[in-house]
The first five atom37 places (N, CA, C, CB, O) and aatype in JSON, in Angstrom:
{
  "aatype": [12, 2, 10, 15, 9, 15, 0, 11, 3, 1, 10, 9, 13, 0, 10, 3, 10, 14, 15, 1, 11, 6, 0, 6, 11, 18, 19, 1, 10, 10, 7, 6, 15, 19, 7, 4, 13, 11, 19, 7, 10, 6, 10, 13, 9, 11, 6, 7, 14, 3, 9, 9, 11, 12, 19, 11, 6, 2, 15, 14, 0, 15, 16, 13, 10, 3, 10, 11, 10, 8, 3, 9, 14, 0, 16, 19, 15, 15, 0, 10, 9, 15, 0, 0, 16, 8, 6, 19, 11, 13, 9, 16, 9, 8, 7, 15, 7, 7, 11, 15, 9, 10, 5, 16, 0, 0, 6, 19, 11, 2, 10, 7, 10, 6, 19, 10, 0, 19, 16, 19, 10, 16, 15, 19, 15, 6, 10, 6, 10, 6],
  "atom_mask": [
    [1, 1, 1, 1, 1],
    [1, 1, 1, 1, 1],
    [1, 1, 1, 1, 1],
    [1, 1, 1, 1, 1],
    [1, 1, 1, 1, 1],
    [1, 1, 1, 1, 1],
    [1, 1, 1, 1, 1],
    [1, 1, 1, 1, 1],
    [1, 1, 1, 1, 1],
    [1, 1, 1, 1, 1],
    [1, 1, 1, 1, 1],
    [1, 1, 1, 1, 1],
    [1, 1, 1, 1, 1],
    [1, 1, 1, 1, 1],
    [1, 1, 1, 1, 1],
    [1, 1, 1, 1, 1],
    [1, 1, 1, 1, 1],
    [1, 1, 1, 1, 1],
    [1, 1, 1, 1, 1],
    [1, 1, 1, 1, 1],
    [1, 1, 1, 1, 1],
    [1, 1, 1, 1, 1],
    [1, 1, 1, 1, 1],
    [1, 1, 1, 1, 1],
    [1, 1, 1, 1, 1],
    [1, 1, 1, 1, 1],
    [1, 1, 1, 1, 1],
    [1, 1, 1, 1, 1],
    [1, 1, 1, 1, 1],
    [1, 1, 1, 1, 1],
    [1, 1, 1, 0, 1],
    [1, 1, 1, 1, 1],
    [1, 1, 1, 1, 1],
    [1, 1, 1, 1, 1],
    [1, 1, 1, 0, 1],
    [1, 1, 1, 1, 1],
    [1, 1, 1, 1, 1],
    [1, 1, 1, 1, 1],
    [1, 1, 1, 1, 1],
    [1, 1, 1, 0, 1],
    [1, 1, 1, 1, 1],
    [1, 1, 1, 1, 1],
    [1, 1, 1, 1, 1],
    [1, 1, 1, 1, 1],
    [1, 1, 1, 1, 1],
    [1, 1, 1, 1, 1],
    [1, 1, 1, 1, 1],
    [1, 1, 1, 0, 1],
    [1, 1, 1, 1, 1],
    [1, 1, 1, 1, 1],
    [1, 1, 1, 1, 1],
    [1, 1, 1, 1, 1],
    [1, 1, 1, 1, 1],
    [1, 1, 1, 1, 1],
    [1, 1, 1, 1, 1],
    [1, 1, 1, 1, 1],
    [1, 1, 1, 1, 1],
    [1, 1, 1, 1, 1],
    [1, 1, 1, 1, 1],
    [1, 1, 1, 1, 1],
    [1, 1, 1, 1, 1],
    [1, 1, 1, 1, 1],
    [1, 1, 1, 1, 1],
    [1, 1, 1, 1, 1],
    [1, 1, 1, 1, 1],
    [1, 1, 1, 1, 1],
    [1, 1, 1, 1, 1],
    [1, 1, 1, 1, 1],
    [1, 1, 1, 1, 1],
    [1, 1, 1, 1, 1],
    [1, 1, 1, 1, 1],
    [1, 1, 1, 1, 1],
    [1, 1, 1, 1, 1],
    [1, 1, 1, 1, 1],
    [1, 1, 1, 1, 1],
    [1, 1, 1, 1, 1],
    [1, 1, 1, 1, 1],
    [1, 1, 1, 1, 1],
    [1, 1, 1, 1, 1],
    [1, 1, 1, 1, 1],
    [1, 1, 1, 1, 1],
    [1, 1, 1, 1, 1],
    [1, 1, 1, 1, 1],
    [1, 1, 1, 1, 1],
    [1, 1, 1, 1, 1],
    [1, 1, 1, 1, 1],
    [1, 1, 1, 1, 1],
    [1, 1, 1, 1, 1],
    [1, 1, 1, 1, 1],
    [1, 1, 1, 1, 1],
    [1, 1, 1, 1, 1],
    [1, 1, 1, 1, 1],
    [1, 1, 1, 1, 1],
    [1, 1, 1, 1, 1],
    [1, 1, 1, 0, 1],
    [1, 1, 1, 1, 1],
    [1, 1, 1, 0, 1],
    [1, 1, 1, 0, 1],
    [1, 1, 1, 1, 1],
    [1, 1, 1, 1, 1],
    [1, 1, 1, 1, 1],
    [1, 1, 1, 1, 1],
    [1, 1, 1, 1, 1],
    [1, 1, 1, 1, 1],
    [1, 1, 1, 1, 1],
    [1, 1, 1, 1, 1],
    [1, 1, 1, 1, 1],
    [1, 1, 1, 1, 1],
    [1, 1, 1, 1, 1],
    [1, 1, 1, 1, 1],
    [1, 1, 1, 1, 1],
    [1, 1, 1, 0, 1],
    [1, 1, 1, 1, 1],
    [1, 1, 1, 1, 1],
    [1, 1, 1, 1, 1],
    [1, 1, 1, 1, 1],
    [1, 1, 1, 1, 1],
    [1, 1, 1, 1, 1],
    [1, 1, 1, 1, 1],
    [1, 1, 1, 1, 1],
    [1, 1, 1, 1, 1],
    [1, 1, 1, 1, 1],
    [1, 1, 1, 1, 1],
    [1, 1, 1, 1, 1],
    [1, 1, 1, 1, 1],
    [1, 1, 1, 1, 1],
    [1, 1, 1, 1, 1],
    [1, 1, 1, 1, 1],
    [1, 1, 1, 1, 1],
    [1, 1, 1, 1, 1]
  ],
  "atom_positions": [
    [[96.49, 48.37, 111.66], [96.53, 49.66, 111.35], [95.28, 50.0, 110.69], [97.66, 49.97, 110.58], [94.74, 49.21, 109.92]],
    [[94.77, 51.14, 110.95], [93.28, 51.64, 110.24], [93.74, 52.78, 109.66], [91.87, 51.99, 111.27], [94.1, 53.83, 110.19]],
    [[93.69, 52.41, 108.31], [93.88, 53.7, 107.08], [92.81, 54.37, 106.69], [94.37, 53.25, 105.72], [92.91, 55.31, 105.89]],
    [[91.46, 53.9, 107.28], [90.34, 54.75, 107.08], [90.24, 56.28, 107.21], [89.51, 54.31, 107.84], [90.73, 56.78, 108.22]],
    [[89.74, 56.97, 106.43], [89.62, 58.53, 106.44], [88.41, 58.97, 106.52], [90.12, 59.18, 105.32], [87.69, 58.72, 105.56]],
    [[87.87, 59.65, 107.55], [86.55, 60.13, 107.77], [86.33, 60.97, 106.42], [86.41, 61.01, 109.21], [87.21, 61.39, 105.68]],
    [[84.9, 61.13, 106.27], [84.48, 61.84, 105.14], [84.92, 63.31, 105.34], [82.97, 61.69, 104.94], [85.45, 63.87, 104.38]],
    [[84.74, 63.97, 106.47], [85.03, 65.2, 106.8], [86.61, 65.51, 106.49], [84.62, 65.37, 108.23], [86.98, 66.52, 105.9]],
    [[87.48, 64.52, 106.97], [88.96, 64.87, 106.56], [89.22, 64.6, 105.04], [90.03, 63.96, 107.44], [90.32, 64.8, 104.53]],
    [[88.32, 64.22, 104.47], [88.6, 64.16, 102.86], [88.33, 65.38, 102.26], [87.73, 63.12, 102.09], [88.75, 65.53, 101.11]],
    [[87.68, 66.37, 102.84], [87.05, 67.53, 102.31], [88.08, 68.65, 102.64], [85.56, 67.77, 102.94], [88.34, 68.85, 103.83]],
    [[88.71, 69.42, 101.64], [89.57, 70.57, 101.74], [88.8, 71.71, 101.03], [91.01, 70.29, 101.08], [88.38, 71.59, 99.88]],
    [[88.66, 72.74, 101.73], [88.1, 73.81, 101.29], [89.08, 75.03, 100.82], [87.22, 74.17, 102.31], [89.72, 75.61, 101.7]],
    [[89.21, 75.39, 99.53], [90.05, 76.32, 98.99], [89.58, 77.68, 99.38], [90.14, 76.16, 97.55], [88.52, 78.18, 99.03]],
    [[90.58, 78.28, 100.22], [90.22, 79.8, 100.55], [91.02, 80.72, 99.39], [90.78, 80.26, 102.26], [91.96, 81.48, 99.62]],
    [[90.4, 80.46, 98.1], [90.89, 81.25, 97.13], [90.24, 82.43, 97.0], [90.91, 80.65, 96.01], [89.61, 82.76, 96.0]],
    [[90.4, 83.15, 98.1], [89.73, 84.52, 98.22], [90.57, 85.78, 98.3], [88.92, 84.53, 99.4], [91.74, 85.6, 98.63]],
    [[90.18, 86.99, 98.07], [91.19, 88.11, 98.0], [91.44, 88.79, 99.28], [90.77, 89.13, 97.04], [92.28, 89.68, 99.37]],
    [[90.54, 88.27, 100.51], [90.81, 89.05, 101.8], [90.59, 88.2, 102.79], [90.0, 90.26, 102.03], [89.97, 87.15, 102.65]],
    [[91.15, 88.66, 103.99], [91.13, 87.85, 105.23], [89.46, 87.67, 105.77], [92.15, 88.7, 106.43], [88.92, 86.7, 106.3]],
    [[88.93, 88.98, 105.42], [87.69, 89.11, 105.73], [86.55, 87.88, 105.4], [87.39, 90.29, 105.12], [85.76, 87.29, 106.13]],
    [[86.88, 87.77, 103.88], [86.06, 86.81, 103.21], [86.48, 85.38, 103.54], [86.1, 87.04, 101.73], [85.65, 84.47, 103.51]],
    [[87.81, 85.15, 103.85], [88.35, 83.87, 104.26], [87.73, 83.55, 105.6], [89.9, 83.88, 104.32], [87.25, 82.44, 105.82]],
    [[87.77, 84.65, 106.6], [87.29, 84.12, 108.06], [85.91, 83.85, 108.04], [87.54, 85.15, 109.25], [85.52, 83.09, 108.93]],
    [[84.94, 84.34, 107.11], [83.65, 84.04, 107.03], [83.41, 82.62, 106.57], [83.03, 84.96, 106.2], [82.42, 82.01, 106.97]],
    [[84.24, 82.11, 105.8], [84.06, 80.62, 105.38], [84.76, 79.74, 106.38], [84.66, 80.31, 103.9], [84.31, 78.62, 106.61]],
    [[85.72, 80.14, 106.93], [86.26, 79.24, 107.83], [85.28, 79.16, 109.02], [87.68, 79.66, 108.25], [85.01, 78.05, 109.48]],
    [[84.73, 80.31, 109.54], [83.68, 80.11, 110.66], [82.46, 79.42, 110.18], [83.22, 81.47, 111.28], [81.9, 78.71, 111.01]],
    [[81.98, 79.49, 109.06], [80.91, 78.72, 108.63], [81.27, 77.36, 108.45], [80.37, 79.21, 107.48], [80.55, 76.55, 109.03]],
    [[82.34, 76.87, 107.7], [82.67, 75.59, 107.42], [83.67, 74.96, 108.4], [83.16, 75.55, 106.1], [84.1, 73.84, 108.15]],
    [[84.06, 75.59, 109.49], [85.24, 74.98, 110.29], [84.89, 73.89, 110.87], [0.0, 0.0, 0.0], [85.86, 73.23, 111.25]],
    [[83.7, 73.34, 111.14], [83.4, 72.0, 111.9], [83.18, 71.09, 110.79], [82.08, 72.02, 112.93], [83.13, 69.91, 111.12]],
    [[83.05, 71.37, 109.55], [82.63, 70.36, 108.53], [83.5, 69.82, 107.55], [81.67, 70.82, 107.84], [83.23, 68.88, 106.81]],
    [[84.86, 70.66, 107.59], [85.87, 70.35, 106.5], [87.04, 69.83, 107.43], [86.31, 71.75, 105.46], [87.12, 70.14, 108.62]],
    [[87.89, 69.03, 106.8], [89.17, 68.46, 107.46], [90.35, 69.48, 107.49], [0.0, 0.0, 0.0], [91.22, 69.59, 108.36]],
    [[90.19, 70.22, 106.33], [91.3, 71.21, 105.83], [91.11, 72.36, 105.23], [92.03, 70.71, 105.02], [90.18, 72.35, 104.42]],
    [[91.72, 73.43, 105.36], [91.54, 74.86, 104.57], [92.75, 74.92, 103.77], [91.42, 76.28, 105.58], [93.84, 74.67, 104.27]],
    [[92.62, 75.22, 102.57], [93.9, 75.49, 101.64], [93.86, 77.07, 101.44], [93.83, 74.61, 100.03], [92.91, 77.76, 101.08]],
    [[95.26, 77.46, 101.79], [95.47, 78.8, 101.72], [96.29, 78.92, 100.52], [96.08, 79.39, 102.95], [97.33, 78.26, 100.46]],
    [[95.92, 79.75, 99.49], [96.77, 79.85, 98.24], [97.86, 81.14, 98.24], [0.0, 0.0, 0.0], [97.84, 82.04, 99.08]],
    [[98.68, 81.05, 97.27], [99.56, 82.09, 97.19], [98.95, 83.66, 97.35], [100.22, 81.89, 95.87], [99.44, 84.38, 98.21]],
    [[98.04, 84.06, 96.64], [97.45, 85.39, 96.67], [97.1, 85.75, 98.13], [96.18, 85.45, 95.74], [97.49, 86.83, 98.59]],
    [[96.47, 85.01, 98.77], [96.0, 85.25, 100.14], [97.11, 85.03, 101.07], [94.83, 84.36, 100.52], [97.15, 85.92, 101.92]],
    [[97.91, 84.25, 101.17], [98.9, 84.12, 101.85], [100.04, 85.54, 101.81], [99.41, 82.81, 101.35], [100.52, 86.06, 102.82]],
    [[100.27, 85.93, 100.48], [101.04, 87.06, 100.18], [100.35, 88.2, 100.88], [101.2, 87.28, 98.66], [101.0, 88.98, 101.58]],
    [[99.03, 88.32, 100.7], [98.27, 89.67, 101.24], [98.21, 89.55, 102.53], [96.81, 89.95, 100.75], [98.18, 90.65, 103.09]],
    [[98.18, 88.6, 103.29], [97.73, 88.49, 104.66], [98.77, 87.87, 105.6], [96.48, 87.69, 104.7], [98.65, 88.02, 106.82]],
    [[99.85, 87.14, 105.03], [101.0, 86.64, 105.68], [100.52, 85.56, 106.8], [0.0, 0.0, 0.0], [99.32, 85.31, 106.9]],
    [[101.44, 84.97, 107.61], [101.23, 83.98, 108.33], [99.89, 84.11, 109.36], [102.48, 83.78, 108.98], [99.37, 83.14, 109.91]],
    [[99.48, 85.38, 109.49], [98.47, 85.79, 110.34], [97.05, 84.83, 109.71], [98.34, 87.63, 110.27], [96.12, 84.54, 110.46]],
    [[97.06, 84.49, 108.5], [95.96, 83.76, 107.92], [95.63, 82.46, 108.47], [96.18, 83.58, 106.61], [94.51, 82.0, 108.7]],
    [[96.82, 81.91, 108.67], [97.04, 80.63, 109.31], [96.69, 80.54, 110.57], [98.26, 80.24, 109.27], [96.01, 79.6, 110.98]],
    [[97.1, 81.52, 111.34], [96.71, 81.66, 112.78], [95.05, 82.05, 112.96], [97.69, 82.89, 113.47], [94.4, 81.69, 113.94]],
    [[94.51, 82.82, 111.86], [93.15, 82.85, 111.89], [92.43, 81.6, 111.64], [92.76, 83.74, 111.04], [91.46, 81.36, 112.36]],
    [[92.74, 80.82, 110.77], [92.13, 79.47, 110.71], [92.16, 78.7, 111.97], [92.79, 78.67, 109.71], [91.17, 78.15, 112.46]],
    [[93.41, 78.68, 112.5], [93.7, 77.68, 113.62], [92.63, 78.24, 114.89], [95.54, 77.72, 114.11], [92.02, 77.49, 115.63]],
    [[92.58, 79.69, 114.92], [91.58, 80.13, 116.1], [90.24, 80.03, 115.84], [91.73, 81.51, 116.51], [89.46, 80.29, 116.75]],
    [[89.81, 79.69, 114.73], [88.47, 79.5, 114.29], [87.84, 78.24, 113.76], [88.31, 80.32, 113.41], [86.67, 78.12, 113.4]],
    [[88.81, 77.27, 113.77], [88.34, 76.08, 113.36], [89.31, 74.75, 113.85], [88.2, 76.22, 111.82], [90.5, 75.03, 114.04]],
    [[88.98, 73.6, 114.02], [89.88, 72.44, 114.4], [90.51, 71.95, 113.21], [89.14, 71.27, 115.09], [91.36, 71.07, 113.32]],
    [[90.13, 72.51, 111.81], [90.48, 71.9, 110.59], [92.11, 72.27, 110.64], [89.55, 72.53, 109.23], [92.58, 73.15, 111.36]],
    [[92.86, 71.45, 109.76], [94.27, 71.72, 109.39], [94.32, 72.91, 108.27], [94.95, 70.32, 108.83], [93.33, 73.49, 107.82]],
    [[95.48, 73.13, 107.97], [95.93, 74.27, 107.15], [96.8, 73.57, 105.95], [96.85, 75.41, 108.11], [97.6, 72.68, 106.21]],
    [[96.61, 74.03, 104.64], [97.13, 73.44, 103.47], [97.79, 74.8, 102.93], [95.96, 72.67, 102.46], [97.03, 75.69, 102.54]],
    [[99.09, 74.97, 102.9], [99.65, 76.0, 102.15], [99.98, 75.63, 100.71], [100.81, 76.45, 102.83], [100.88, 74.84, 100.44]],
    [[99.2, 76.25, 99.77], [99.39, 75.96, 98.36], [100.26, 76.89, 97.8], [98.17, 75.95, 97.62], [99.76, 77.81, 97.16]],
    [[101.62, 76.81, 97.94], [102.57, 78.09, 97.55], [103.35, 77.51, 96.24], [103.8, 78.59, 98.93], [103.99, 78.33, 95.58]],
    [[103.35, 76.14, 95.83], [104.19, 75.75, 94.92], [105.51, 76.37, 94.82], [103.61, 75.84, 93.86], [105.95, 77.02, 93.88]],
    [[106.14, 76.03, 96.05], [107.59, 76.56, 95.87], [108.42, 76.09, 94.91], [108.31, 76.38, 96.92], [108.3, 74.91, 94.59]],
    [[109.29, 76.83, 94.34], [110.07, 76.6, 93.16], [111.32, 77.58, 93.22], [109.19, 76.81, 91.84], [111.26, 78.74, 92.83]],
    [[112.5, 76.95, 93.79], [113.45, 77.77, 93.87], [114.83, 76.86, 94.2], [113.05, 78.84, 94.9], [114.72, 75.64, 94.11]],
    [[115.94, 77.34, 94.53], [117.0, 76.47, 94.71], [116.84, 75.47, 95.95], [118.2, 77.3, 94.83], [116.07, 75.79, 96.85]],
    [[117.39, 74.54, 96.0], [117.06, 73.6, 97.02], [117.31, 74.15, 98.5], [117.87, 72.33, 96.78], [116.5, 73.82, 99.37]],
    [[118.42, 74.99, 98.84], [118.4, 75.64, 100.15], [117.26, 76.55, 100.46], [119.58, 76.39, 100.31], [116.73, 76.5, 101.57]],
    [[116.84, 77.38, 99.51], [115.7, 78.13, 99.92], [114.56, 77.27, 100.24], [115.31, 79.08, 98.9], [113.97, 77.42, 101.32]],
    [[114.22, 76.43, 99.44], [113.06, 75.47, 99.41], [113.13, 74.93, 100.8], [113.16, 74.29, 98.23], [112.11, 75.03, 101.48]],
    [[114.09, 74.43, 101.27], [114.45, 73.91, 102.5], [114.04, 74.58, 103.52], [115.66, 73.78, 102.63], [113.24, 74.12, 104.34]],
    [[114.72, 76.12, 103.59], [114.24, 77.04, 104.53], [112.77, 77.42, 104.56], [114.96, 78.16, 104.38], [112.16, 77.62, 105.61]],
    [[112.22, 77.51, 103.32], [110.78, 77.82, 103.4], [109.87, 76.73, 103.96], [110.29, 78.15, 102.06], [108.82, 77.07, 104.5]],
    [[110.2, 75.42, 103.86], [109.51, 74.41, 104.29], [109.84, 74.35, 105.88], [109.87, 73.15, 103.46], [108.92, 74.13, 106.68]],
    [[110.78, 74.49, 106.19], [111.13, 74.74, 107.73], [110.4, 75.7, 108.36], [112.49, 75.14, 107.96], [109.84, 75.43, 109.43]],
    [[110.3, 77.0, 107.75], [109.39, 77.89, 108.31], [108.08, 77.68, 108.26], [109.54, 78.97, 107.87], [107.34, 78.27, 109.05]],
    [[107.66, 76.91, 107.42], [106.02, 76.76, 107.13], [105.75, 75.6, 108.38], [105.55, 76.07, 105.19], [104.68, 75.54, 109.0]],
    [[106.72, 74.83, 108.6], [106.35, 73.89, 109.58], [106.27, 74.39, 111.16], [107.35, 72.79, 109.44], [105.79, 73.78, 112.11]],
    [[106.92, 75.77, 111.14], [106.83, 76.42, 112.68], [105.37, 76.74, 112.56], [107.9, 77.93, 113.09], [104.79, 76.63, 113.64]],
    [[104.72, 77.06, 111.7], [103.27, 77.55, 111.69], [102.34, 76.22, 111.67], [102.97, 78.55, 110.31], [101.11, 76.27, 111.57]],
    [[102.88, 75.36, 111.75], [102.11, 73.79, 112.03], [101.13, 73.73, 110.89], [101.15, 73.61, 113.67], [99.98, 73.42, 111.21]],
    [[101.36, 73.93, 109.79], [100.49, 73.58, 108.67], [100.78, 72.2, 108.35], [100.68, 74.48, 107.46], [101.87, 71.66, 108.54]],
    [[99.42, 71.48, 107.7], [99.65, 70.09, 107.61], [100.2, 69.8, 106.2], [98.35, 69.3, 107.9], [101.0, 68.87, 106.1]],
    [[99.86, 70.51, 105.12], [100.42, 70.35, 103.77], [101.03, 71.55, 103.2], [99.42, 69.9, 102.86], [100.62, 72.64, 103.57]],
    [[101.93, 71.47, 102.38], [102.6, 72.34, 101.42], [102.85, 72.03, 100.32], [103.58, 72.71, 101.72], [103.31, 70.89, 100.2]],
    [[102.7, 72.77, 99.2], [102.91, 72.36, 97.94], [104.43, 72.91, 97.32], [101.65, 72.87, 97.13], [104.77, 74.09, 97.43]],
    [[105.17, 71.98, 96.75], [106.29, 72.54, 96.02], [106.01, 72.08, 94.46], [107.79, 71.96, 96.65], [105.27, 71.19, 94.05]],
    [[106.91, 73.03, 93.7], [106.6, 72.68, 92.26], [107.52, 71.45, 91.89], [106.88, 73.98, 91.22], [108.66, 71.36, 92.35]],
    [[107.06, 70.66, 91.17], [107.74, 69.09, 90.85], [108.74, 69.19, 89.56], [0.0, 0.0, 0.0], [109.61, 68.4, 89.21]],
    [[108.32, 70.45, 88.97], [109.32, 70.85, 87.63], [110.6, 71.16, 88.01], [108.87, 72.12, 86.77], [111.56, 71.14, 87.24]],
    [[110.69, 71.56, 89.54], [112.2, 72.08, 90.04], [113.23, 71.09, 89.94], [0.0, 0.0, 0.0], [114.4, 71.39, 90.19]],
    [[112.84, 69.73, 89.53], [113.97, 68.71, 89.28], [114.09, 67.79, 90.71], [0.0, 0.0, 0.0], [113.41, 67.93, 91.73]],
    [[115.05, 66.93, 90.48], [115.39, 65.92, 91.45], [115.84, 66.58, 92.67], [116.42, 64.96, 90.95], [115.46, 66.14, 93.76]],
    [[116.6, 67.58, 92.59], [117.23, 68.18, 93.88], [116.09, 68.86, 94.76], [118.41, 69.34, 93.48], [116.2, 68.76, 95.98]],
    [[115.09, 69.5, 94.26], [114.03, 70.09, 95.1], [113.11, 68.82, 95.7], [113.09, 71.19, 94.14], [112.53, 68.88, 96.78]],
    [[113.09, 67.66, 94.81], [112.18, 66.59, 95.46], [112.92, 66.11, 96.57], [111.76, 65.38, 94.51], [112.32, 65.96, 97.64]],
    [[114.45, 65.76, 96.46], [115.31, 65.32, 97.52], [115.11, 65.97, 98.73], [116.62, 65.45, 97.18], [114.91, 65.44, 99.83]],
    [[115.21, 67.62, 98.36], [115.06, 68.45, 99.67], [113.74, 68.33, 100.22], [115.33, 69.93, 99.47], [113.62, 68.58, 101.41]],
    [[112.9, 68.04, 99.68], [111.3, 67.98, 100.29], [111.3, 66.67, 101.09], [109.94, 67.91, 98.99], [110.84, 66.66, 102.23]],
    [[111.88, 65.42, 100.47], [112.13, 64.45, 101.25], [112.87, 64.26, 102.6], [112.54, 63.85, 100.58], [112.51, 63.46, 103.47]],
    [[113.99, 65.14, 102.7], [114.83, 65.26, 103.79], [114.07, 65.91, 104.72], [116.08, 65.91, 103.53], [114.3, 65.52, 105.87]],
    [[113.06, 66.96, 104.59], [112.54, 67.7, 105.88], [111.35, 66.89, 106.27], [112.1, 69.34, 105.64], [110.47, 67.47, 106.89]],
    [[111.19, 65.66, 106.0], [109.85, 64.81, 106.3], [109.56, 64.64, 107.79], [109.95, 63.3, 105.68], [108.47, 64.28, 108.22]],
    [[110.61, 64.92, 108.53], [110.51, 64.68, 109.97], [109.78, 65.97, 110.63], [112.02, 64.41, 110.61], [109.54, 65.94, 111.84]],
    [[109.47, 66.97, 109.94], [108.92, 68.18, 110.48], [107.5, 68.03, 110.71], [109.17, 69.32, 109.62], [106.88, 68.97, 111.2]],
    [[106.93, 66.95, 110.39], [105.46, 66.75, 110.64], [104.49, 67.64, 109.53], [0.0, 0.0, 0.0], [103.33, 68.0, 109.73]],
    [[105.23, 67.87, 108.44], [104.7, 68.46, 107.12], [104.59, 67.53, 106.18], [105.5, 69.51, 106.55], [105.5, 66.72, 105.98]],
    [[103.49, 67.52, 105.52], [103.21, 66.62, 104.29], [103.6, 67.6, 102.9], [101.4, 66.08, 104.29], [102.96, 68.58, 102.52]],
    [[104.55, 67.16, 102.44], [104.99, 68.07, 101.06], [104.3, 67.14, 99.74], [107.08, 68.18, 100.86], [104.41, 65.95, 99.48]],
    [[103.62, 68.13, 99.11], [102.93, 67.54, 98.01], [103.65, 68.3, 96.56], [101.17, 67.85, 98.23], [103.81, 69.52, 96.55]],
    [[104.01, 67.53, 95.5], [104.56, 67.97, 94.6], [103.47, 68.17, 93.37], [105.68, 67.15, 94.4], [102.77, 67.24, 92.97]],
    [[103.44, 69.31, 92.92], [102.49, 69.9, 91.76], [103.48, 69.52, 90.45], [102.12, 71.83, 91.93], [104.62, 69.96, 90.27]],
    [[102.81, 68.66, 89.67], [103.81, 68.55, 88.49], [103.3, 69.42, 87.52], [103.99, 67.11, 87.87], [104.19, 70.16, 87.09]],
    [[102.0, 69.65, 86.92], [101.67, 70.45, 85.94], [100.51, 71.27, 86.58], [101.34, 69.68, 84.65], [99.65, 70.74, 87.28]],
    [[100.55, 72.55, 86.29], [99.57, 73.56, 86.4], [98.43, 73.21, 85.66], [100.05, 74.82, 85.97], [98.55, 72.7, 84.55]],
    [[97.08, 73.46, 86.31], [95.91, 73.18, 85.57], [95.78, 74.27, 84.24], [94.64, 73.29, 86.63], [95.1, 74.01, 83.25]],
    [[96.46, 75.35, 84.37], [96.55, 76.55, 83.28], [97.3, 75.94, 82.35], [97.23, 77.99, 83.73], [97.32, 76.62, 81.33]],
    [[98.01, 74.8, 82.23], [98.82, 74.46, 81.22], [98.18, 73.63, 80.35], [99.93, 73.93, 81.62], [97.7, 72.61, 80.83]],
    [[98.04, 73.9, 78.82], [97.09, 72.99, 77.97], [97.96, 71.96, 77.49], [96.34, 73.72, 76.71], [99.17, 71.92, 77.7]],
    [[97.24, 71.05, 76.79], [97.88, 69.9, 76.42], [98.88, 70.22, 75.22], [96.83, 68.83, 76.07], [99.91, 69.58, 74.99]],
    [[98.41, 71.32, 74.47], [99.37, 71.74, 73.41], [100.76, 72.08, 73.84], [98.85, 72.89, 72.71], [101.79, 71.79, 73.24]],
    [[100.64, 72.82, 75.13], [101.69, 73.4, 75.61], [102.83, 72.3, 76.15], [101.18, 74.33, 76.65], [104.04, 72.48, 76.23]],
    [[102.1, 71.18, 76.49], [103.02, 70.04, 77.03], [103.75, 69.32, 75.91], [102.18, 68.95, 77.84], [104.75, 68.62, 76.1]],
    [[103.12, 69.57, 74.61], [103.8, 68.62, 73.61], [105.06, 69.25, 73.04], [102.83, 68.23, 72.39], [105.75, 68.64, 72.23]]
  ]
}
């Protein structure tokens, strides 16, 4: 089994941008050079699933939905199933949601979706964690 990952596939470009127009500019520019485009909450809420479609139409790169899902297990499960229908490669859940959310994420692993758990937001200071 070959576990090596190409340099291109190690690159994830964050589309942390306010509009589809700006995101599309970067997808067209970098689409052949990166392995994945990350779509954050702001852009996804503003543009909806069409932003994922735009990435797919303009690049062979995969899509990473960084939504940090944090809700009751049934809602997280439904959201993960919905995300899988858009053929995204990665999606984030919030690890602080507890064991039940993590178990829910593990149960939907057969959807072809890689679920990543965010445990601490970068905006949280060390003092706040104490």
